[in-house]
Coordinates of C-alpha atoms and ligand atoms in Angstrom, one line a residue:
X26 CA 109.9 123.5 104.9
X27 CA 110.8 120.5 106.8
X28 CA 113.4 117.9 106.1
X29 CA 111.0 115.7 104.1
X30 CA 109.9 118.3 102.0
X31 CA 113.1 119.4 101.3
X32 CA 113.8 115.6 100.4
X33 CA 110.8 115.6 98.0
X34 CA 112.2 118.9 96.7
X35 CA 115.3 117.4 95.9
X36 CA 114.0 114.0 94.6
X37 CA 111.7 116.1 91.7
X38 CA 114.8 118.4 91.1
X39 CA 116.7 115.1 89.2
X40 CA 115.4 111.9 90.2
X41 CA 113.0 110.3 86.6
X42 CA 110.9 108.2 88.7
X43 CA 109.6 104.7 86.2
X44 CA 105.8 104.9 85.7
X45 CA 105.0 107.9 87.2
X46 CA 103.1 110.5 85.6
X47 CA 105.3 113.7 86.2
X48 CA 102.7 115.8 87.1
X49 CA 100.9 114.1 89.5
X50 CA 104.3 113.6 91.5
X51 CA 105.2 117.3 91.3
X52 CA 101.8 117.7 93.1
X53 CA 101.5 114.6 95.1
X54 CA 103.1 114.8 99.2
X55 CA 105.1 111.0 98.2
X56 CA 106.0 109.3 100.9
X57 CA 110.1 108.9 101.2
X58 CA 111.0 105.9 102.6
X59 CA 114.3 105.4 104.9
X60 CA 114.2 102.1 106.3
X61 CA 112.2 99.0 106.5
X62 CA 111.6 95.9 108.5
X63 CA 109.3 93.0 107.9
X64 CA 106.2 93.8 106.4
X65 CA 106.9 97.8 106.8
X66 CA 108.3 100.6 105.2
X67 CA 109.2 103.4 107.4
X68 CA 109.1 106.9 105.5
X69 CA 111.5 109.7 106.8
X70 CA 108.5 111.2 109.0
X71 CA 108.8 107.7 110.9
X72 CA 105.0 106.4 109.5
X73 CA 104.9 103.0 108.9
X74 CA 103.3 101.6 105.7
X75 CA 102.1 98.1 105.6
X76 CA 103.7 96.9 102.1
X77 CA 100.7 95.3 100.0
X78 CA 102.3 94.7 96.8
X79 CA 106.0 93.7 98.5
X80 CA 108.0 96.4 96.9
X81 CA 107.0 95.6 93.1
X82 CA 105.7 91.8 93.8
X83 CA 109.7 90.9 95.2
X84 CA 109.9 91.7 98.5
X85 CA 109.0 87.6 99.5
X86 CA 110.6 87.5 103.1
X87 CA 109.9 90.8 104.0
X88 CA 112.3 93.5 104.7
X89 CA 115.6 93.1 106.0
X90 CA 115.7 90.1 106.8
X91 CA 118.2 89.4 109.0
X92 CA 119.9 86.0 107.2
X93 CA 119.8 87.8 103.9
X94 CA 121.2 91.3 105.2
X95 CA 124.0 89.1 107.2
X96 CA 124.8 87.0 103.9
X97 CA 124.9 90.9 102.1
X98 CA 127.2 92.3 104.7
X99 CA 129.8 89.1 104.9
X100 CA 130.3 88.5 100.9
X101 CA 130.1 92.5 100.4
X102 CA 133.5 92.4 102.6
X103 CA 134.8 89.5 100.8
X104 CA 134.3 89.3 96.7
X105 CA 132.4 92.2 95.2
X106 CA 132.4 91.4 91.7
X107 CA 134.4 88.6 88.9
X108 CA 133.7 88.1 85.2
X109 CA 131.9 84.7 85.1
X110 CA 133.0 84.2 81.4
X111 CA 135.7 81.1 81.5
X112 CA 135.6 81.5 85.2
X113 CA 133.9 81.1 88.6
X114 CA 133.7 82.0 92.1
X115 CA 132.1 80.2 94.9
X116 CA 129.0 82.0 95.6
X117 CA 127.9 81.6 91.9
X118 CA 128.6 77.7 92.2
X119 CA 127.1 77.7 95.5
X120 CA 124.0 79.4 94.2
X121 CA 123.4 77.5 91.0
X122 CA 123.5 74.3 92.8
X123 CA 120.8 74.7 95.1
X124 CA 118.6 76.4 92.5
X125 CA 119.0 73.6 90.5
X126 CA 118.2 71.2 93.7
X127 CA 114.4 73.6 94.2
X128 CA 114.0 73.7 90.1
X129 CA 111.0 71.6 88.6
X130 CA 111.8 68.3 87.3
X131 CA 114.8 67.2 84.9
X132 CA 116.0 71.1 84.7
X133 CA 120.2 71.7 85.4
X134 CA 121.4 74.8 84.0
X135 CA 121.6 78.1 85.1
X136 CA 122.3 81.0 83.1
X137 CA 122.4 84.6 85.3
X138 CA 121.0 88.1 84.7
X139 CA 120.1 91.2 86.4
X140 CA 116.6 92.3 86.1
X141 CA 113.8 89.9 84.7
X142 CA 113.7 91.6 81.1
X143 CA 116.9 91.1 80.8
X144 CA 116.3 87.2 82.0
X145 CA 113.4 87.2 79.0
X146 CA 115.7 88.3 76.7
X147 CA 118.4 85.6 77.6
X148 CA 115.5 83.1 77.6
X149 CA 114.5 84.5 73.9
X150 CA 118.1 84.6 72.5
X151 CA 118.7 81.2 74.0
X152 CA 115.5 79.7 72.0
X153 CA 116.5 81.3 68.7
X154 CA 119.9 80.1 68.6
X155 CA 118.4 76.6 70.5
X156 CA 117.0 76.4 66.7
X157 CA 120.0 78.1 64.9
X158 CA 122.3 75.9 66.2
X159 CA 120.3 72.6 65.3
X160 CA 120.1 74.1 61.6
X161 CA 116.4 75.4 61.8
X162 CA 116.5 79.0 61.2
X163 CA 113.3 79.3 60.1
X164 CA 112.2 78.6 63.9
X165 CA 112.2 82.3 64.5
X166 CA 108.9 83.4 66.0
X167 CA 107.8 83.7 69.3
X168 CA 103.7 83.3 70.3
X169 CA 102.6 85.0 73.5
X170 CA 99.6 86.0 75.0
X171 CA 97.7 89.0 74.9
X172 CA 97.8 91.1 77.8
X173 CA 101.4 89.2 78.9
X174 CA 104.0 91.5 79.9
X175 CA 107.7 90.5 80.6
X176 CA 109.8 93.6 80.8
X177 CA 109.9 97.0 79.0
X178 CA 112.8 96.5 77.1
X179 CA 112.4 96.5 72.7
X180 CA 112.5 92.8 73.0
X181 CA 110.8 92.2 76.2
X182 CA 107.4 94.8 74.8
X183 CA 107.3 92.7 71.7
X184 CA 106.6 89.8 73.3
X185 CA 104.6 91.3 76.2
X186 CA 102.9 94.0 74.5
X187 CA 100.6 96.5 77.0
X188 CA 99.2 99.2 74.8
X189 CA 99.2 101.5 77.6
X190 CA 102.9 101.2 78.1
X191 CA 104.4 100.0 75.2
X192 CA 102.2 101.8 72.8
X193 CA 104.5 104.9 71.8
X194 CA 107.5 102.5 70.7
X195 CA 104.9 100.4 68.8
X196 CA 106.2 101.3 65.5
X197 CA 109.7 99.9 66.2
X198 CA 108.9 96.4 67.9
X199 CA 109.0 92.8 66.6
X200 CA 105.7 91.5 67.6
X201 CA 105.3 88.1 68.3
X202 CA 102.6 86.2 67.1
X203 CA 99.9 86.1 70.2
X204 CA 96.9 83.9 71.5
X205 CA 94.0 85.1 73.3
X206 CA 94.4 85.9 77.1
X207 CA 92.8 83.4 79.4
X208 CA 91.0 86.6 80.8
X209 CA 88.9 85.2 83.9
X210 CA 87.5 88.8 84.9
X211 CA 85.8 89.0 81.5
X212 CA 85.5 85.1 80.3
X213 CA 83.6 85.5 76.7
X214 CA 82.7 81.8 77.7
X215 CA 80.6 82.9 80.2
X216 CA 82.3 80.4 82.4
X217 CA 83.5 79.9 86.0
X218 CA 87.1 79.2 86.0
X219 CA 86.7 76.3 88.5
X220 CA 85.1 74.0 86.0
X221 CA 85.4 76.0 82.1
X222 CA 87.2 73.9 80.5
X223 CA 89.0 76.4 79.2
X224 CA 87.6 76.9 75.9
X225 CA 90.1 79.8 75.3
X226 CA 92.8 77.1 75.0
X227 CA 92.0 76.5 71.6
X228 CA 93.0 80.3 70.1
X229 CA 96.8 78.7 71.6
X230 CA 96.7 75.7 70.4
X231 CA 96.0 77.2 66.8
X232 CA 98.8 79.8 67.0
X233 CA 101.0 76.8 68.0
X234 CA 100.2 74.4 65.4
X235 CA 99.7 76.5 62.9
X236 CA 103.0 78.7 63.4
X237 CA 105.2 75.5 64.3
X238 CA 107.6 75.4 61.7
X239 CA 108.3 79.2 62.3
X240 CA 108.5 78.9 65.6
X241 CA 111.3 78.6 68.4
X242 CA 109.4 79.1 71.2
X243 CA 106.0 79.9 73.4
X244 CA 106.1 82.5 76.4
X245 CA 103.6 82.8 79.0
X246 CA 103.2 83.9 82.4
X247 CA 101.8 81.0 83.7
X248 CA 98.7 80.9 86.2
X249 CA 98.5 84.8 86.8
X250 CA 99.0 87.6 84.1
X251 CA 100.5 89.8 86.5
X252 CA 100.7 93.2 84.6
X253 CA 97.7 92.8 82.6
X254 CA 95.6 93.3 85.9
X255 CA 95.9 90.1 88.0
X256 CA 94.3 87.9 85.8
X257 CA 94.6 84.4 87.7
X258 CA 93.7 81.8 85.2
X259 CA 93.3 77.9 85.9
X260 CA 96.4 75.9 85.9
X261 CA 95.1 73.5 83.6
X262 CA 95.9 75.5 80.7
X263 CA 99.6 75.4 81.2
X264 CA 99.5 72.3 81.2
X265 CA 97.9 71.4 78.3
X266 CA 100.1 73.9 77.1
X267 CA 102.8 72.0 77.5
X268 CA 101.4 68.8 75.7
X269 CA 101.1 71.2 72.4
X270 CA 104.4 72.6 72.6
X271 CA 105.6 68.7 72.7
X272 CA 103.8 67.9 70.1
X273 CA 104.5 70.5 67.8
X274 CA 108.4 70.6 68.6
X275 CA 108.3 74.3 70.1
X276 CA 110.2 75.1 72.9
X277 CA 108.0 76.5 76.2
X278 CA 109.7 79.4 78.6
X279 CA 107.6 80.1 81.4
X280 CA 108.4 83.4 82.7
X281 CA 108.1 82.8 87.0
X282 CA 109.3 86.4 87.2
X283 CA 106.7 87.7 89.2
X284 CA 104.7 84.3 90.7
X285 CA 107.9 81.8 91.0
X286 CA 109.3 81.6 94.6
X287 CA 106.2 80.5 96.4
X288 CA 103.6 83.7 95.9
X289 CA 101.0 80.8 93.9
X290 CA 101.9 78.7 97.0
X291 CA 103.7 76.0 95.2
X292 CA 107.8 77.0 94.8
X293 CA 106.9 77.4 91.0
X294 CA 103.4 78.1 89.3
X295 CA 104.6 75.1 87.4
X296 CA 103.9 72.5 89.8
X297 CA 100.4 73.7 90.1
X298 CA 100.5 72.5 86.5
X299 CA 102.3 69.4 87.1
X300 CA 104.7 70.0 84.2
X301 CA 108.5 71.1 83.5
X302 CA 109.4 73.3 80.8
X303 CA 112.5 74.0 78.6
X304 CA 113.5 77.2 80.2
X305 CA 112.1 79.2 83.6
X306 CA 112.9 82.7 83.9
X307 CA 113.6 83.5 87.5
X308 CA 114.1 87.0 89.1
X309 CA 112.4 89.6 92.0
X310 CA 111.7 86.9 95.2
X311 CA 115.2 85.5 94.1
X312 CA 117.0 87.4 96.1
X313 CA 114.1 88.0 98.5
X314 CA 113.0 91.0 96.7
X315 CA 117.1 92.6 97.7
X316 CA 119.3 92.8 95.1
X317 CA 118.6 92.5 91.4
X318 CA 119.6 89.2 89.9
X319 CA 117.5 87.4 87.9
X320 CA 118.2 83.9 85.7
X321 CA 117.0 81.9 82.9
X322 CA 116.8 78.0 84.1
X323 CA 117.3 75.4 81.0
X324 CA 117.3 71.7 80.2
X325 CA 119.9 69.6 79.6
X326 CA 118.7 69.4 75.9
X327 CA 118.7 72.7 75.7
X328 CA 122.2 73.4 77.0
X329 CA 124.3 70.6 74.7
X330 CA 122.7 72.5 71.8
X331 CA 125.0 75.0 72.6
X332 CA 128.3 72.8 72.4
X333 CA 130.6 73.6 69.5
X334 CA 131.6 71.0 67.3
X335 CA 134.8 70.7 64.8
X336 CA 132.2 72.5 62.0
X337 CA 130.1 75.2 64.2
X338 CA 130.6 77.6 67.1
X339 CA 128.0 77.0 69.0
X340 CA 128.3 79.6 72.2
X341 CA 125.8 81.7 73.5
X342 CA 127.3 84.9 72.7
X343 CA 125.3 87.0 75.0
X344 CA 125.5 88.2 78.3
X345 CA 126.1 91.0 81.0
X346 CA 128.9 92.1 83.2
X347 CA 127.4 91.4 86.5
X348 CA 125.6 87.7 85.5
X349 CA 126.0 85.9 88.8
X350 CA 127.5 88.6 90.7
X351 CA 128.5 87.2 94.4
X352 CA 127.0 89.7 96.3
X353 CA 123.6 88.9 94.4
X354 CA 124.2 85.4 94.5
X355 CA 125.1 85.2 98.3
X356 CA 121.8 87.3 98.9
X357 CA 120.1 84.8 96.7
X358 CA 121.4 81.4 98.8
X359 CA 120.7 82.7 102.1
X360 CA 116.7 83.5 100.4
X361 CA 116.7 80.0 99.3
X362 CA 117.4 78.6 102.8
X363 CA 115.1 81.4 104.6
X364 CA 112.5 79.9 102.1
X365 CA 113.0 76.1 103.5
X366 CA 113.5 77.1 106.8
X367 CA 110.8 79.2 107.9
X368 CA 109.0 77.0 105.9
X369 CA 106.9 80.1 103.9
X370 CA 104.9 78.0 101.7
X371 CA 102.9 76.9 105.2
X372 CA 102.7 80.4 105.7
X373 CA 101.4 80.6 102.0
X374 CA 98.7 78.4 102.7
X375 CA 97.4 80.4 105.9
X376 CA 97.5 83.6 104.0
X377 CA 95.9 82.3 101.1
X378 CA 92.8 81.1 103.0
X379 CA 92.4 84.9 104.4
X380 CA 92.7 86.2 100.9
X381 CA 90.7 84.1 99.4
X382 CA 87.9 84.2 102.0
X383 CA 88.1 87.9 102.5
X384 CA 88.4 88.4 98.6
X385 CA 85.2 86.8 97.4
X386 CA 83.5 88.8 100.5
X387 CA 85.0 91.7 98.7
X388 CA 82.8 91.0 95.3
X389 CA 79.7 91.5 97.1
X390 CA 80.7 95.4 97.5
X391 CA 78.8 97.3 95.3
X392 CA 80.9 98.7 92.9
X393 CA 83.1 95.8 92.9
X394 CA 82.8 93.6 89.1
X395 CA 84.7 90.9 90.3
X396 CA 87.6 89.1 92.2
X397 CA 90.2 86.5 92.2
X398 CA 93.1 84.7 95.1
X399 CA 95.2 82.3 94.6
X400 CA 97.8 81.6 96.9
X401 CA 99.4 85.1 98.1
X402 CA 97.7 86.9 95.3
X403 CA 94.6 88.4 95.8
X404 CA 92.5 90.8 92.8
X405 CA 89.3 93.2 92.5
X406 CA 88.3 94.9 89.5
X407 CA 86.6 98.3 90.4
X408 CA 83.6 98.5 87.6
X409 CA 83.4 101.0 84.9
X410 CA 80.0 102.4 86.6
X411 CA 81.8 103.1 89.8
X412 CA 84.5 104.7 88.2
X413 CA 87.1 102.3 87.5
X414 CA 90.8 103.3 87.8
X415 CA 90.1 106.5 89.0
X416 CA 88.0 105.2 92.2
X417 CA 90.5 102.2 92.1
X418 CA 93.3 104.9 92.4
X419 CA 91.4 107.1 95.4
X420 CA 90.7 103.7 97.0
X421 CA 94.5 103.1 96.8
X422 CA 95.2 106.9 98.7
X423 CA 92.9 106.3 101.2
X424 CA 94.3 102.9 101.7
X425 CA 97.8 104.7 102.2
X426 CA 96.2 107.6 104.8
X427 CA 95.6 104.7 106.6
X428 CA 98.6 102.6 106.4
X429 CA 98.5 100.8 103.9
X430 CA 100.8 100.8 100.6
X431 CA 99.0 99.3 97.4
X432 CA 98.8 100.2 93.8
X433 CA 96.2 99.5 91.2
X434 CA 96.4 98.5 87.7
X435 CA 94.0 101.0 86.2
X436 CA 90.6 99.8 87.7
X437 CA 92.5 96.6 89.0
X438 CA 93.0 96.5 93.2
X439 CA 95.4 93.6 94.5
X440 CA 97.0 93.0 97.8
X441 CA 100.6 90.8 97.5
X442 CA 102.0 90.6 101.1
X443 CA 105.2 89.6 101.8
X444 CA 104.9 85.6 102.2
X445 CA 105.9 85.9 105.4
X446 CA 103.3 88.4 106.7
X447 CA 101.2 87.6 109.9
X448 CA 98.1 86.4 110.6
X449 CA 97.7 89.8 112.4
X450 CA 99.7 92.1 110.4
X451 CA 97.2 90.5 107.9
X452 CA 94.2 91.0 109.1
X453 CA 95.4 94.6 108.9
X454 CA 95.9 94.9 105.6
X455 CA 92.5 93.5 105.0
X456 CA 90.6 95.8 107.7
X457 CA 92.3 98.6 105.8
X458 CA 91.7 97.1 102.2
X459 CA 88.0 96.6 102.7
X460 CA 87.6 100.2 104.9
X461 CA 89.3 102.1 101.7
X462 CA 86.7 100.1 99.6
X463 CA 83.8 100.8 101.7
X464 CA 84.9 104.3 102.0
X465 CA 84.9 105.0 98.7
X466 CA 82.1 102.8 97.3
X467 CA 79.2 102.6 99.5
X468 CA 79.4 105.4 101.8
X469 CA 79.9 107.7 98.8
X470 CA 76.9 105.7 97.0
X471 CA 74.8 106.6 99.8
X472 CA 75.6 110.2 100.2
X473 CA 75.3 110.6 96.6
X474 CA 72.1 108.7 96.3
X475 CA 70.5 109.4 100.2
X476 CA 67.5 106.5 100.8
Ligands
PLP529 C1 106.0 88.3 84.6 C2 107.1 89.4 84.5 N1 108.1 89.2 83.6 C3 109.1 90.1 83.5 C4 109.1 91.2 84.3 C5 110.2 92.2 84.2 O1 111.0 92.2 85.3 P1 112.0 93.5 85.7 O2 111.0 94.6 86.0 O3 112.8 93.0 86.8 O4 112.7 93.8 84.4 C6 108.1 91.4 85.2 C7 108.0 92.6 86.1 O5 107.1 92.9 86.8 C8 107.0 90.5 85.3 O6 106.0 90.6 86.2

């Protein structure tokens, strides 16, 4: 046995690995990974694995950076960790100001947590008590769409409810009320998104105004259902989305988890929109994809509803023992600078042409329904002739033989590169992407049906 079997040996012995099927990873030779640098892991027998979905959509600025590891190693020797309630410490100040100087529009607070769900559930708790506090109790629903995910905890799967992975705690959840997805791949409009008018607004705008005086807020992942399977959807609907909220007196979080930090090419999917909501959650490319820290950013009008006056306490009593920790945070301000200063949205926009050109070359593969880019996030959906998620999931070994690390969503392919990949290191991933497709769909197409 050799020293990365042995590893692997150990790893299954104790190690509960999140959405893995236990059996499959008993049986599978998993790579185990030891280092990484840019756009690479490097696994303990020294292969290197182009990263196509940047370490769980975060890794931004690719691997150790050296400005982020540097900012690690100097606060890690200086301030570990101090409670942030009734106090500070500089990294946290340092941090909130220049996220507040990046936010969209009139936004100004900044209210810290670790992992994204635990940023949606800030974001929830703050938009029930928003209500609470102002003497509407009855504001206590939340609408969502369907197929949104934000986060796997009991609060998180109400609101972003996947059957697949949320089904077996069904019984136990809060559901909010939801609208229909904006679900591109399979428009029941029979529309192209370019130009569709987005006739599935109006399922929204009925939960909205019909719910309104139940409800504190609306969620949505705006411009790309990430979990759901990629499903990129035009801006335009957040936008409107946004005049109904307004108009209705509902508060509107947009969760920026997975596409904030530059991955739609703007800084935040909002601005594709051209609006500013009530709340952001933030997380993953935060810290470039390093350490976990993840925030909800508020209003103004939001935050004085939470000042106490002679007759109420108003505080948000709710929070976790590492919010703004200064390790995190430091990680966080050098990711903010490495953002401006290598200027990654440029890089964005170079990337996003070679997606987008190579994607809808992809569609013509036989086998392949469909398939969507925007900015650094690229989709195909393997049809349910062809096999769907189990050829998706052979495509995605292949893909790793050769060098390349992706993961489908059942019969859902995507490639999200670090933002700071190369044009070659790029065309790599492509090359790759498209052999592992062609490999698997046509060449197995022709030896099963020989012309
Ligand atoms: C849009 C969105 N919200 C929330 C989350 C949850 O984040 P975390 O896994 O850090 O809890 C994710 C995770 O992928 C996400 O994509």
């Amino acid at each position: 046995m050799n020293g990365t079997e042995i590893l692997r040996r150990k790893d299954i012995s104790h190690f509960w690995h999140p959405y893995t099927d236990i059996n499959t990873l008993e049986q599978s030779e998993f790579p185990v990974i030891e280092r990484a640098e840019g756009v690479y892991l490097v696994d303990t027998e020294g292969q290197r694995l182009l990263d196509g979905i940047s370490s769980w959509w975060c890794v931004n600025l690719g691997h150790s950076h050296p400005d982020i590891v540097g900012a690690i190693r100097k606060q890690s020797g200086k301030l570990q960790h101090s409670i942030t309630a009734g106090m500070s410490h500089t990294e946290v100040i340092r941090l909130s100001e220049k996220i507040i100087a990046i936010a969209p529009g009139n936004l100004s607070r900044v209210y810290y947590a670790s992992d994204g769900a635990c940023s949606v559930e800030a974001a929830m708790r703050i938009s029930l008590q928003y209500w609470w506090n102002l003497g509407r109790p009855e504001k206590k629903n939340m609408i969502s769409l369907s197929g949104g995910y934000h986060g796997d905890t009991l609060g998180c799967a109400g609101l972003g409810y996947i059957s697949r992975f949320h089904r077996s705690v069904e019984h136990v959840l809060n559901r909010s009320i939801t609208a229909e997805s904006p679900h591109c791949f399979h428009c029941r409009y029979h529309r192209k998104p370019e130009d569709c008018g987005i006739p599935c607004f109006a399922s929204m705008e009925k939960a909205v105004t019909e719910n309104s005086s139940s409800t504190a807020a609306v969620i949505v992942e705006p411009v790309c259902q990430g979990a759901a399977g990629m499903r990129i959807y035009p801006p335009e609907y957040t936008a409107r989305l946004r005049k109904v909220c307004d108009e209705n007196d509902v508060l509107l979080i947009l969760d920026e988890i997975a596409v904030g930090f530059g991955r739609t090419g703007k800084m935040f999917a909002s601005e594709l929109a051209g609006i500013v909501p009530d709340m952001m959650c933030i997380g993953k490319g935060l810290t470039g994809g390093t350490l976990p820290m993840s925030a909800v950013v508020a209003s103004e009008a939001v935050y004085d509803a939470f000042r106490s006056n002679a007759e109420t306490d108003r505080t948000l009593y709710h929070g976790h023992t590492f919010c703004g920790n200064p390790i995190a945070a430091a990680a966080a301000c050098a990711a903010i600078d490495v953002y401006e200063k290598e200027n990654v949205l440029g890089n964005v926009e170079m990337l996003s042409e070679m997606l987008s050109k190579a994607f809808s070359r992809f569609r013509s593969i036989r086998g392949v329904h469909g398939s969507t880019a925007l900015g650094c996030m690229s989709a195909l959906e393997i049809s349910e002739e062809s096999g769907g998620s189990g050829t998706a999931l052979n495509i995605a070994n292949t893909a790793r033989r050769k060098g390349l690390f992706i993961r489908p969503l059942s019969s859902v392919l995507y490639l999200w590169p670090p933002l700071v990949t190369g044009k070659k290191e790029m065309e790599k991933m492509l090359r790759i992407f498209e052999d592992s497709l062609i490999k698997n769909l046509v060449q197995k197409q022709i030896q099963v049906h020989p012309l």
